[in-house]
Short mmCIF file of C-alpha atoms and ligand atoms in Angstrom, two decimals:
data_model
loop_
_atom_site.label_atom_id
_atom_site.label_comp_id
_atom_site.label_asym_id
_atom_site.label_seq_id
_atom_site.Cartn_x
_atom_site.Cartn_y
_atom_site.Cartn_z
CA MET A 1 121.59 114.07 78.72
CA SER A 2 121.82 113.57 82.48
CA TYR A 3 122.56 110.08 83.81
CA VAL A 4 119.03 109.78 85.29
CA ASP A 5 117.43 110.72 81.95
CA GLU A 6 119.62 108.25 80.05
CA VAL A 7 118.61 105.37 82.31
CA LEU A 8 114.95 106.40 82.27
CA ALA A 9 114.95 106.47 78.47
CA SER A 10 116.48 103.01 78.34
CA VAL A 11 113.99 101.59 80.89
CA ARG A 12 111.09 102.99 78.83
CA GLU A 13 112.50 101.55 75.64
CA LYS A 14 113.20 98.09 77.05
CA ASN A 15 109.92 97.65 78.93
CA THR A 16 107.27 99.08 76.60
CA ASP A 17 104.86 96.28 77.52
CA GLN A 18 105.18 96.93 81.30
CA PRO A 19 103.50 100.29 82.11
CA GLU A 20 103.33 99.72 85.89
CA PHE A 21 107.06 98.97 86.04
CA ILE A 22 107.86 102.10 84.03
CA GLN A 23 105.60 104.12 86.37
CA ALA A 24 107.36 102.83 89.50
CA VAL A 25 110.87 103.35 88.11
CA THR A 26 110.03 106.83 86.82
CA GLU A 27 108.76 107.90 90.23
CA VAL A 28 111.89 106.66 92.01
CA LEU A 29 114.44 107.97 89.50
CA GLU A 30 112.73 111.38 89.27
CA SER A 31 112.88 111.73 93.04
CA ILE A 32 116.49 110.67 93.49
CA ARG A 33 117.63 113.10 90.78
CA PRO A 34 119.22 115.59 93.25
CA VAL A 35 121.19 112.80 94.96
CA VAL A 36 122.41 111.27 91.70
CA ASP A 37 123.18 114.63 90.07
CA ALA A 38 125.38 115.57 93.04
CA SER A 39 127.61 112.46 92.55
CA GLU A 40 126.90 111.61 88.92
CA LYS A 41 130.37 110.29 88.11
CA LYS A 42 130.42 107.89 91.04
CA TYR A 43 127.10 106.33 90.11
CA ARG A 44 127.65 106.39 86.35
CA ASP A 45 131.09 104.75 86.58
CA ALA A 46 129.55 101.88 88.57
CA ALA A 47 126.46 101.67 86.27
CA LEU A 48 124.58 101.75 89.56
CA LEU A 49 121.22 102.85 88.15
CA GLU A 50 121.29 100.33 85.29
CA ARG A 51 121.91 97.60 87.87
CA LEU A 52 119.21 98.94 90.19
CA VAL A 53 116.45 98.81 87.53
CA GLU A 54 117.23 95.29 86.28
CA PRO A 55 116.11 92.42 88.57
CA ASP A 56 118.82 89.98 89.68
CA ARG A 57 116.65 87.32 88.04
CA VAL A 58 113.11 86.51 86.97
CA ILE A 59 111.93 82.94 87.43
CA MET A 60 108.87 81.85 85.47
CA PHE A 61 107.27 78.44 85.58
CA ARG A 62 104.20 76.38 84.69
CA VAL A 63 101.71 75.57 87.46
CA PRO A 64 99.34 72.75 86.49
CA TRP A 65 96.51 71.90 88.89
CA THR A 66 93.35 69.81 88.84
CA ASP A 67 89.96 71.24 89.81
CA ASP A 68 87.32 69.38 91.83
CA ALA A 69 85.67 68.14 88.63
CA GLY A 70 88.94 66.57 87.47
CA LYS A 71 89.73 69.17 84.79
CA VAL A 72 93.39 70.18 84.48
CA HIS A 73 94.29 73.90 84.36
CA VAL A 74 97.63 75.56 83.71
CA GLN A 75 98.63 78.83 85.39
CA ARG A 76 101.78 80.91 85.15
CA GLY A 77 103.98 81.15 88.24
CA PHE A 78 106.68 83.78 88.84
CA ARG A 79 109.30 84.94 91.29
CA VAL A 80 111.14 88.19 90.64
CA GLN A 81 114.28 88.31 92.80
CA PHE A 82 115.03 91.98 92.42
CA ASN A 83 117.86 92.97 94.72
CA ASN A 84 119.60 91.33 97.70
CA ALA A 85 122.16 94.02 98.53
CA ILE A 86 120.96 94.46 102.11
CA GLY A 87 119.53 91.02 102.94
CA PRO A 88 117.84 87.87 101.58
CA TYR A 89 115.14 88.49 98.99
CA LYS A 90 111.85 89.32 100.72
CA GLY A 91 108.39 90.11 99.40
CA GLY A 92 104.94 88.69 98.96
CA LEU A 93 103.21 86.39 96.51
CA ARG A 94 100.15 87.70 94.66
CA PHE A 95 97.51 85.38 93.24
CA HIS A 96 95.27 87.44 90.95
CA PRO A 97 94.20 87.19 87.30
CA SER A 98 95.93 90.53 86.55
CA VAL A 99 99.36 89.15 87.52
CA TYR A 100 101.97 89.28 84.76
CA ILE A 101 105.66 90.03 84.73
CA GLY A 102 105.22 93.85 84.62
CA ILE A 103 103.10 93.91 87.80
CA LEU A 104 105.59 91.72 89.66
CA LYS A 105 108.57 93.77 88.47
CA PHE A 106 106.91 96.97 89.69
CA LEU A 107 106.10 95.35 93.03
CA GLY A 108 109.57 93.85 93.38
CA PHE A 109 111.21 97.19 92.58
CA GLU A 110 109.04 99.01 95.15
CA GLN A 111 109.85 96.30 97.68
CA VAL A 112 113.60 97.00 97.43
CA PHE A 113 113.14 100.57 98.72
CA LYS A 114 110.36 99.71 101.15
CA ASN A 115 112.43 97.00 102.77
CA ALA A 116 115.41 99.35 103.03
CA LEU A 117 113.21 101.87 104.86
CA THR A 118 112.24 99.31 107.51
CA THR A 119 115.90 99.40 108.72
CA LEU A 120 115.81 95.57 108.80
CA PRO A 121 118.14 93.34 106.72
CA ILE A 122 115.87 92.31 103.84
CA GLY A 123 116.30 92.60 100.08
CA GLY A 124 113.43 92.99 97.61
CA ALA A 125 111.40 90.43 95.64
CA LYS A 126 107.86 89.63 94.55
CA GLY A 127 106.13 86.66 93.02
CA GLY A 128 102.80 85.11 92.31
CA SER A 129 100.50 83.73 89.69
CA ASP A 130 97.55 84.61 87.47
CA PHE A 131 95.53 82.05 89.48
CA ASP A 132 92.28 83.46 90.88
CA PRO A 133 91.46 82.00 94.32
CA HIS A 134 87.94 83.55 94.25
CA GLY A 135 85.26 80.93 94.08
CA LYS A 136 87.73 78.03 94.40
CA SER A 137 87.26 75.33 97.03
CA ASP A 138 89.84 74.85 99.79
CA ALA A 139 90.93 71.62 98.11
CA GLU A 140 91.50 73.42 94.79
CA VAL A 141 93.49 76.18 96.48
CA MET A 142 95.56 73.53 98.27
CA ARG A 143 96.35 71.62 95.08
CA PHE A 144 97.28 74.85 93.34
CA CYS A 145 99.58 75.92 96.22
CA GLN A 146 101.23 72.50 96.30
CA SER A 147 101.91 72.62 92.57
CA PHE A 148 103.21 76.21 92.82
CA MET A 149 105.65 75.31 95.62
CA THR A 150 106.78 72.14 93.82
CA GLU A 151 108.54 74.47 91.40
CA LEU A 152 109.27 77.47 93.67
CA TYR A 153 111.02 75.46 96.42
CA LYS A 154 114.22 75.32 94.33
CA TYR A 155 114.68 79.07 94.58
CA VAL A 156 113.68 79.97 98.16
CA GLY A 157 115.04 79.38 101.66
CA ALA A 158 115.42 81.13 105.01
CA ASP A 159 118.71 82.79 103.97
CA ILE A 160 117.93 83.03 100.24
CA ASP A 161 114.42 84.27 99.53
CA VAL A 162 111.50 84.45 101.94
CA PRO A 163 108.07 84.93 100.32
CA ALA A 164 104.87 85.91 102.16
CA GLY A 165 101.32 86.96 101.30
CA ASP A 166 99.90 89.74 99.16
CA ILE A 167 96.59 90.06 97.28
CA GLY A 168 94.95 86.60 97.09
CA VAL A 169 97.52 85.01 99.40
CA GLY A 170 96.66 84.92 103.12
CA GLY A 171 97.08 82.54 106.02
CA ARG A 172 95.38 79.64 104.24
CA GLU A 173 97.64 79.81 101.18
CA VAL A 174 100.82 80.37 103.22
CA GLY A 175 99.95 77.28 105.27
CA TYR A 176 99.59 75.07 102.17
CA LEU A 177 102.77 76.50 100.63
CA PHE A 178 104.75 75.93 103.83
CA GLY A 179 103.46 72.36 104.16
CA GLN A 180 104.56 71.51 100.64
CA TYR A 181 108.04 73.06 101.08
CA LYS A 182 108.58 71.06 104.25
CA ARG A 183 107.36 67.87 102.57
CA ILE A 184 109.70 68.24 99.59
CA THR A 185 112.84 69.42 101.38
CA GLY A 186 112.40 67.90 104.83
CA SER A 187 113.55 71.23 106.23
CA TYR A 188 111.56 73.03 108.93
CA GLU A 189 112.70 76.58 108.41
CA GLY A 190 111.45 80.15 108.29
CA MET A 191 111.36 80.33 104.50
CA LEU A 192 107.89 81.91 104.42
CA THR A 193 106.32 84.57 106.64
CA GLY A 194 102.71 85.13 107.54
CA LYS A 195 102.62 81.58 108.88
CA GLY A 196 99.99 80.37 111.34
CA LEU A 197 100.69 80.95 115.02
CA THR A 198 101.04 77.21 115.71
CA PHE A 199 103.89 76.75 113.22
CA GLY A 200 106.26 79.69 113.49
CA GLY A 201 104.05 82.67 112.67
CA SER A 202 104.32 85.96 114.52
CA LEU A 203 101.65 87.64 116.61
CA ILE A 204 100.46 90.90 114.97
CA ARG A 205 101.65 89.84 111.48
CA THR A 206 98.03 89.64 110.27
CA GLN A 207 97.29 93.14 111.54
CA ALA A 208 100.70 94.62 110.76
CA THR A 209 100.21 96.38 107.42
CA GLY A 210 96.98 98.11 108.49
CA TYR A 211 98.14 98.91 112.03
CA GLY A 212 101.51 100.08 110.72
CA LEU A 213 99.81 102.39 108.21
CA LEU A 214 97.98 104.11 111.04
CA TYR A 215 101.05 104.36 113.32
CA HIS A 216 102.90 105.94 110.42
CA THR A 217 100.02 108.31 109.65
CA GLU A 218 99.76 109.46 113.26
CA GLU A 219 103.44 110.44 113.22
CA ILE A 220 103.16 112.23 109.85
CA LEU A 221 100.14 114.11 111.20
CA ARG A 222 102.01 115.01 114.39
CA LEU A 223 104.92 116.37 112.35
CA ASN A 224 102.41 118.56 110.53
CA GLY A 225 100.45 119.73 113.58
CA GLN A 226 97.38 117.58 112.86
CA THR A 227 95.70 114.62 114.60
CA LEU A 228 93.54 111.66 113.66
CA ALA A 229 91.18 111.59 116.64
CA GLY A 230 87.72 112.89 115.81
CA LYS A 231 88.32 112.86 112.04
CA THR A 232 86.26 111.16 109.32
CA VAL A 233 88.24 108.93 106.97
CA SER A 234 87.70 106.75 103.93
CA VAL A 235 89.32 103.38 103.35
CA SER A 236 89.22 101.49 100.05
CA GLY A 237 89.58 97.74 99.79
CA ALA A 238 88.20 95.06 102.12
CA GLY A 239 91.20 92.74 102.30
CA ASN A 240 93.77 92.28 105.01
CA VAL A 241 95.25 95.81 104.76
CA ALA A 242 91.87 97.60 104.68
CA ILE A 243 90.35 95.61 107.55
CA TYR A 244 93.19 96.29 110.00
CA ALA A 245 93.65 99.88 108.85
CA ALA A 246 89.97 100.46 109.62
CA GLU A 247 90.29 98.68 112.98
CA LYS A 248 93.28 100.76 114.10
CA ALA A 249 91.82 104.03 112.74
CA GLU A 250 88.74 103.44 114.87
CA GLN A 251 90.86 102.55 117.92
CA LEU A 252 92.66 105.85 117.45
CA GLY A 253 89.38 107.77 117.48
CA ALA A 254 88.63 108.27 113.77
CA LYS A 255 85.36 107.37 112.05
CA VAL A 256 85.83 105.13 109.00
CA VAL A 257 82.90 105.58 106.62
CA THR A 258 83.83 103.48 103.56
CA VAL A 259 85.27 100.17 102.37
CA SER A 260 85.17 98.63 98.88
CA ASP A 261 85.72 95.42 96.95
CA SER A 262 86.03 94.54 93.28
CA THR A 263 82.30 94.85 92.66
CA GLY A 264 81.17 97.79 94.79
CA TRP A 265 81.57 99.90 97.90
CA ILE A 266 79.92 100.63 101.21
CA TYR A 267 79.16 104.00 102.77
CA ASP A 268 78.34 103.51 106.43
CA PRO A 269 77.42 106.79 108.18
CA ASP A 270 77.66 105.07 111.60
CA GLY A 271 81.27 104.07 110.99
CA ILE A 272 82.32 100.71 109.53
CA ASP A 273 81.51 97.77 111.82
CA VAL A 274 84.89 96.03 111.68
CA ALA A 275 83.69 92.86 113.42
CA LEU A 276 80.98 92.45 110.77
CA LEU A 277 83.45 93.25 107.98
CA LYS A 278 85.79 90.52 109.28
CA GLU A 279 82.92 88.04 109.42
CA VAL A 280 81.92 88.81 105.80
CA LYS A 281 85.41 88.92 104.32
CA GLU A 282 87.67 86.72 106.47
CA VAL A 283 85.25 84.00 107.51
CA ARG A 284 82.61 83.81 104.76
CA ARG A 285 84.84 85.17 101.93
CA ALA A 286 81.69 86.91 100.64
CA ARG A 287 80.84 90.18 98.86
CA LEU A 288 80.14 93.50 100.58
CA THR A 289 76.43 93.14 99.72
CA GLU A 290 76.37 90.82 102.74
CA TYR A 291 77.67 93.66 104.94
CA LYS A 292 74.82 95.84 103.69
CA ALA A 293 72.32 93.03 104.33
CA LYS A 294 73.29 93.03 108.03
CA LYS A 295 73.61 96.81 108.36
CA PRO A 296 70.46 98.56 107.01
CA ASN A 297 71.86 102.06 107.66
CA ALA A 298 74.78 101.43 105.31
CA VAL A 299 74.51 102.21 101.61
CA TYR A 300 75.90 99.82 98.98
CA HIS A 301 76.97 101.22 95.59
CA GLU A 302 77.87 99.15 92.55
CA GLY A 303 81.20 99.98 90.87
CA ARG A 304 83.75 102.52 92.13
CA GLY A 305 83.21 105.80 93.98
CA VAL A 306 84.87 105.69 97.41
CA TRP A 307 86.86 108.87 96.72
CA THR A 308 83.73 110.99 96.11
CA VAL A 309 82.88 110.88 99.85
CA LYS A 310 83.76 113.96 101.91
CA VAL A 311 86.46 112.99 104.40
CA ASP A 312 89.42 114.50 106.25
CA TYR A 313 91.86 111.71 105.32
CA ALA A 314 91.86 108.91 102.75
CA PHE A 315 93.54 105.50 102.90
CA PRO A 316 93.73 103.68 99.56
CA CYS A 317 94.19 100.03 100.60
CA ALA A 318 92.97 98.08 97.56
CA THR A 319 95.36 97.88 94.60
CA GLN A 320 97.60 99.75 92.17
CA ASN A 321 96.27 102.82 90.33
CA GLU A 322 92.88 102.78 92.07
CA LEU A 323 92.98 106.54 92.81
CA ASN A 324 93.16 108.59 89.60
CA LEU A 325 93.28 112.30 88.78
CA ASP A 326 89.48 112.73 88.91
CA ASP A 327 89.43 111.03 92.32
CA ALA A 328 92.21 113.32 93.54
CA LYS A 329 90.23 116.36 92.35
CA ALA A 330 87.12 115.10 94.15
CA LEU A 331 89.08 114.56 97.38
CA VAL A 332 90.65 118.04 97.22
CA SER A 333 87.35 119.78 96.46
CA ASN A 334 85.82 117.99 99.46
CA GLY A 335 88.56 119.31 101.75
CA CYS A 336 90.60 116.13 102.21
CA GLN A 337 93.90 116.97 103.93
CA GLY A 338 95.86 113.73 103.67
CA VAL A 339 96.17 110.59 101.53
CA PHE A 340 98.16 107.73 103.05
CA GLU A 341 98.77 104.70 100.84
CA GLY A 342 98.07 101.26 102.33
CA ALA A 343 98.27 99.42 99.00
CA ASN A 344 101.28 99.40 96.66
CA MET A 345 101.17 102.39 94.27
CA PRO A 346 97.38 102.88 94.52
CA THR A 347 97.63 106.52 93.40
CA THR A 348 98.41 107.29 89.75
CA ALA A 349 101.34 109.60 88.97
CA GLU A 350 99.00 112.44 87.88
CA ALA A 351 96.85 112.07 90.98
CA THR A 352 99.91 112.12 93.27
CA LYS A 353 101.17 115.31 91.62
CA TYR A 354 97.74 116.96 91.92
CA LEU A 355 97.43 116.08 95.61
CA GLN A 356 100.92 117.34 96.41
CA GLU A 357 100.38 120.59 94.47
CA ASN A 358 97.17 121.19 96.38
CA GLY A 359 98.79 120.89 99.80
CA VAL A 360 97.44 117.43 100.64
CA LEU A 361 99.80 115.39 102.85
CA PHE A 362 100.74 112.30 100.87
CA THR A 363 102.79 109.26 101.87
CA PRO A 364 103.75 106.58 99.33
CA GLY A 365 103.02 102.92 100.07
CA LYS A 366 106.69 102.00 100.17
CA ALA A 367 106.87 104.04 103.38
CA SER A 368 103.38 103.87 104.85
CA ASN A 369 102.59 100.19 104.17
CA ALA A 370 106.02 98.87 105.21
CA GLY A 371 104.60 97.54 108.50
CA GLY A 372 103.63 94.24 106.89
CA VAL A 373 107.03 93.35 105.59
CA ALA A 374 108.72 94.82 108.68
CA THR A 375 106.73 92.42 110.85
CA SER A 376 107.63 89.63 108.42
CA ALA A 377 111.26 90.44 109.16
CA LEU A 378 110.44 90.25 112.87
CA GLU A 379 108.91 86.82 112.19
CA MET A 380 112.20 85.83 110.53
CA SER A 381 114.11 86.97 113.62
CA GLN A 382 111.85 84.93 115.90
CA ASN A 383 112.24 81.85 113.64
CA SER A 384 116.03 82.24 113.69
CA GLU A 385 116.19 82.31 117.46
CA ARG A 386 113.39 79.68 117.73
CA LEU A 387 111.34 81.86 120.04
CA SER A 388 108.01 83.67 119.87
CA TRP A 389 107.70 87.21 121.11
CA THR A 390 104.66 88.56 122.93
CA GLU A 391 102.03 90.65 121.22
CA GLU A 392 103.21 93.73 123.12
CA GLU A 393 106.80 93.19 122.01
CA VAL A 394 105.93 92.84 118.31
CA ASP A 395 103.42 95.70 118.36
CA SER A 396 105.81 98.08 120.08
CA ARG A 397 108.58 97.25 117.60
CA LEU A 398 106.14 97.74 114.71
CA LYS A 399 105.13 101.10 116.12
CA SER A 400 108.67 102.30 116.56
CA ILE A 401 109.63 101.12 113.04
CA MET A 402 106.66 102.93 111.45
CA THR A 403 107.20 106.11 113.47
CA GLY A 404 110.88 105.91 112.56
CA ILE A 405 110.09 105.64 108.83
CA ALA A 406 107.92 108.77 109.08
CA ASP A 407 110.76 110.66 110.75
CA THR A 408 113.32 109.36 108.23
CA ILE A 409 111.35 110.38 105.14
CA ASP A 410 110.52 113.75 106.68
CA ALA A 411 114.22 114.39 107.39
CA ALA A 412 115.34 113.20 103.91
CA ALA A 413 112.81 115.50 102.21
CA ARG A 414 114.04 118.45 104.29
CA LYS A 415 117.71 117.64 103.67
CA TYR A 416 117.19 117.94 99.91
CA GLY A 417 115.11 121.14 100.15
CA MET A 418 111.70 119.53 99.58
CA PRO A 419 110.05 119.64 103.03
CA GLY A 420 106.78 117.69 103.12
CA ASN A 421 107.50 115.85 99.86
CA TYR A 422 107.32 112.34 101.30
CA VAL A 423 107.56 110.65 97.90
CA ALA A 424 110.99 112.21 97.46
CA GLY A 425 111.90 111.55 101.10
CA ALA A 426 111.01 107.84 100.89
CA ASN A 427 112.74 107.25 97.57
CA ILE A 428 115.89 109.13 98.57
CA ALA A 429 116.24 107.45 101.97
CA GLY A 430 115.64 103.97 100.49
CA PHE A 431 117.98 104.60 97.58
CA GLU A 432 120.86 105.90 99.74
CA LYS A 433 120.95 102.71 101.79
CA VAL A 434 120.68 100.27 98.86
CA ALA A 435 123.15 102.22 96.70
CA GLU A 436 125.77 102.31 99.44
CA ALA A 437 125.47 98.55 100.00
CA MET A 438 125.68 97.83 96.25
CA LEU A 439 128.72 100.05 95.76
CA ALA A 440 130.49 98.42 98.70
CA GLN A 441 129.89 94.92 97.30
CA GLY A 442 131.47 95.56 93.88
CA VAL A 443 130.08 95.05 90.42
CA TYR A 444 127.51 92.25 90.31
N1 LIG B 501 103.02 91.87 100.37
C1 LIG B 501 103.44 92.72 101.46
C2 LIG B 501 104.09 93.96 100.90
O1 LIG B 501 103.67 94.45 99.86
C3 LIG B 501 104.25 91.99 102.51
C4 LIG B 501 105.48 91.30 102.00
C5 LIG B 501 106.21 90.43 103.05
O2 LIG B 501 105.75 90.36 104.18
O3 LIG B 501 107.21 89.86 102.66
O4 LIG B 501 105.00 94.54 101.45
#
């Protein structure tokens, strides 16, 4: 059995209760096969793959909090510190009822390669809780965040592990988490990113994942002789990534006709009104039915269905495994020419394969959504030098990082004889950097 197959078999056996983690590891190990096969002895002797698929540590803790009625609840809190070969652990916190160890291990594993692709010195981690912020008051969210940080503070720090936001964790939550860290430790340091602009946050961090996705897409399209201007596109999700992906797509001359949330989706033939979407989602924290109420021309559908709309390009920006094989078939039969992931692993393995086999350009989230964490690393740089850069400075660095990632994954795919296979390109380029750093640092 080849080394890759041996490690894959062992990962499947040891993690039977974690399908998303198995899915993420399988995708990476399958794509780095040519690189590993070419130097099998070197990697096998160092047990490099076994070390790569096992997190450095998993921290799990109890998070008790009291609701506004005085009732005490207990949530689970986690931090998966996956790999710090190339820099301090870095990755978001997710607050969502679906959070369990398998989701955070998949996200932490993806983050290792994503962060390597940014070219910046950050390792990979992820954390979060099964807490659901929906429908909670600000005071409840604050008490939850304070309780969460009262345990997490022991394991994080500006040179150790730097969390940020993800699903269910935005500026409000980061603010409460930062306040509690400072209160407990007395240390004013850049140990969280996505902070508010008055206390060490970076301009453009809020927009970075969505904007970065579009900068990346424009370069991928350019490399393939296509352009975004004048095209019709679909976006799923209505959170931070989706909102700023839609905003930048429209600035670049595309028409965005869909967005979605956990209960339904909007088709807006006039193009999504991003200002209204922000008002509904960022200010009122309401459902998309309120978008429809203000926009009579738009159509609201219950349930899922974004991928049935005829578009030139699709941007899944909601959550993992939201685009399945049937969705991929619908996109292809409607003439879709590109799928660019804004969320982490939103496309199932079967759907990805189908899209690639049918000539659809496809970029994996670990490459195309790296703009968020890249800008987090820029926030860390600004905190270290105790300065704030201008919007132009951050945006131009973000653009060059995202264009650079597109060029890197394109070159890596070509080098290994798989031109246009950006899944392989991203995994190979990320792996080469992390593997070299791990080998150089000895067995650990
Ligand atoms: N949660 C984001 C991601 O998936 C950002 C993480 C960060 O900024 O650390 O990459």
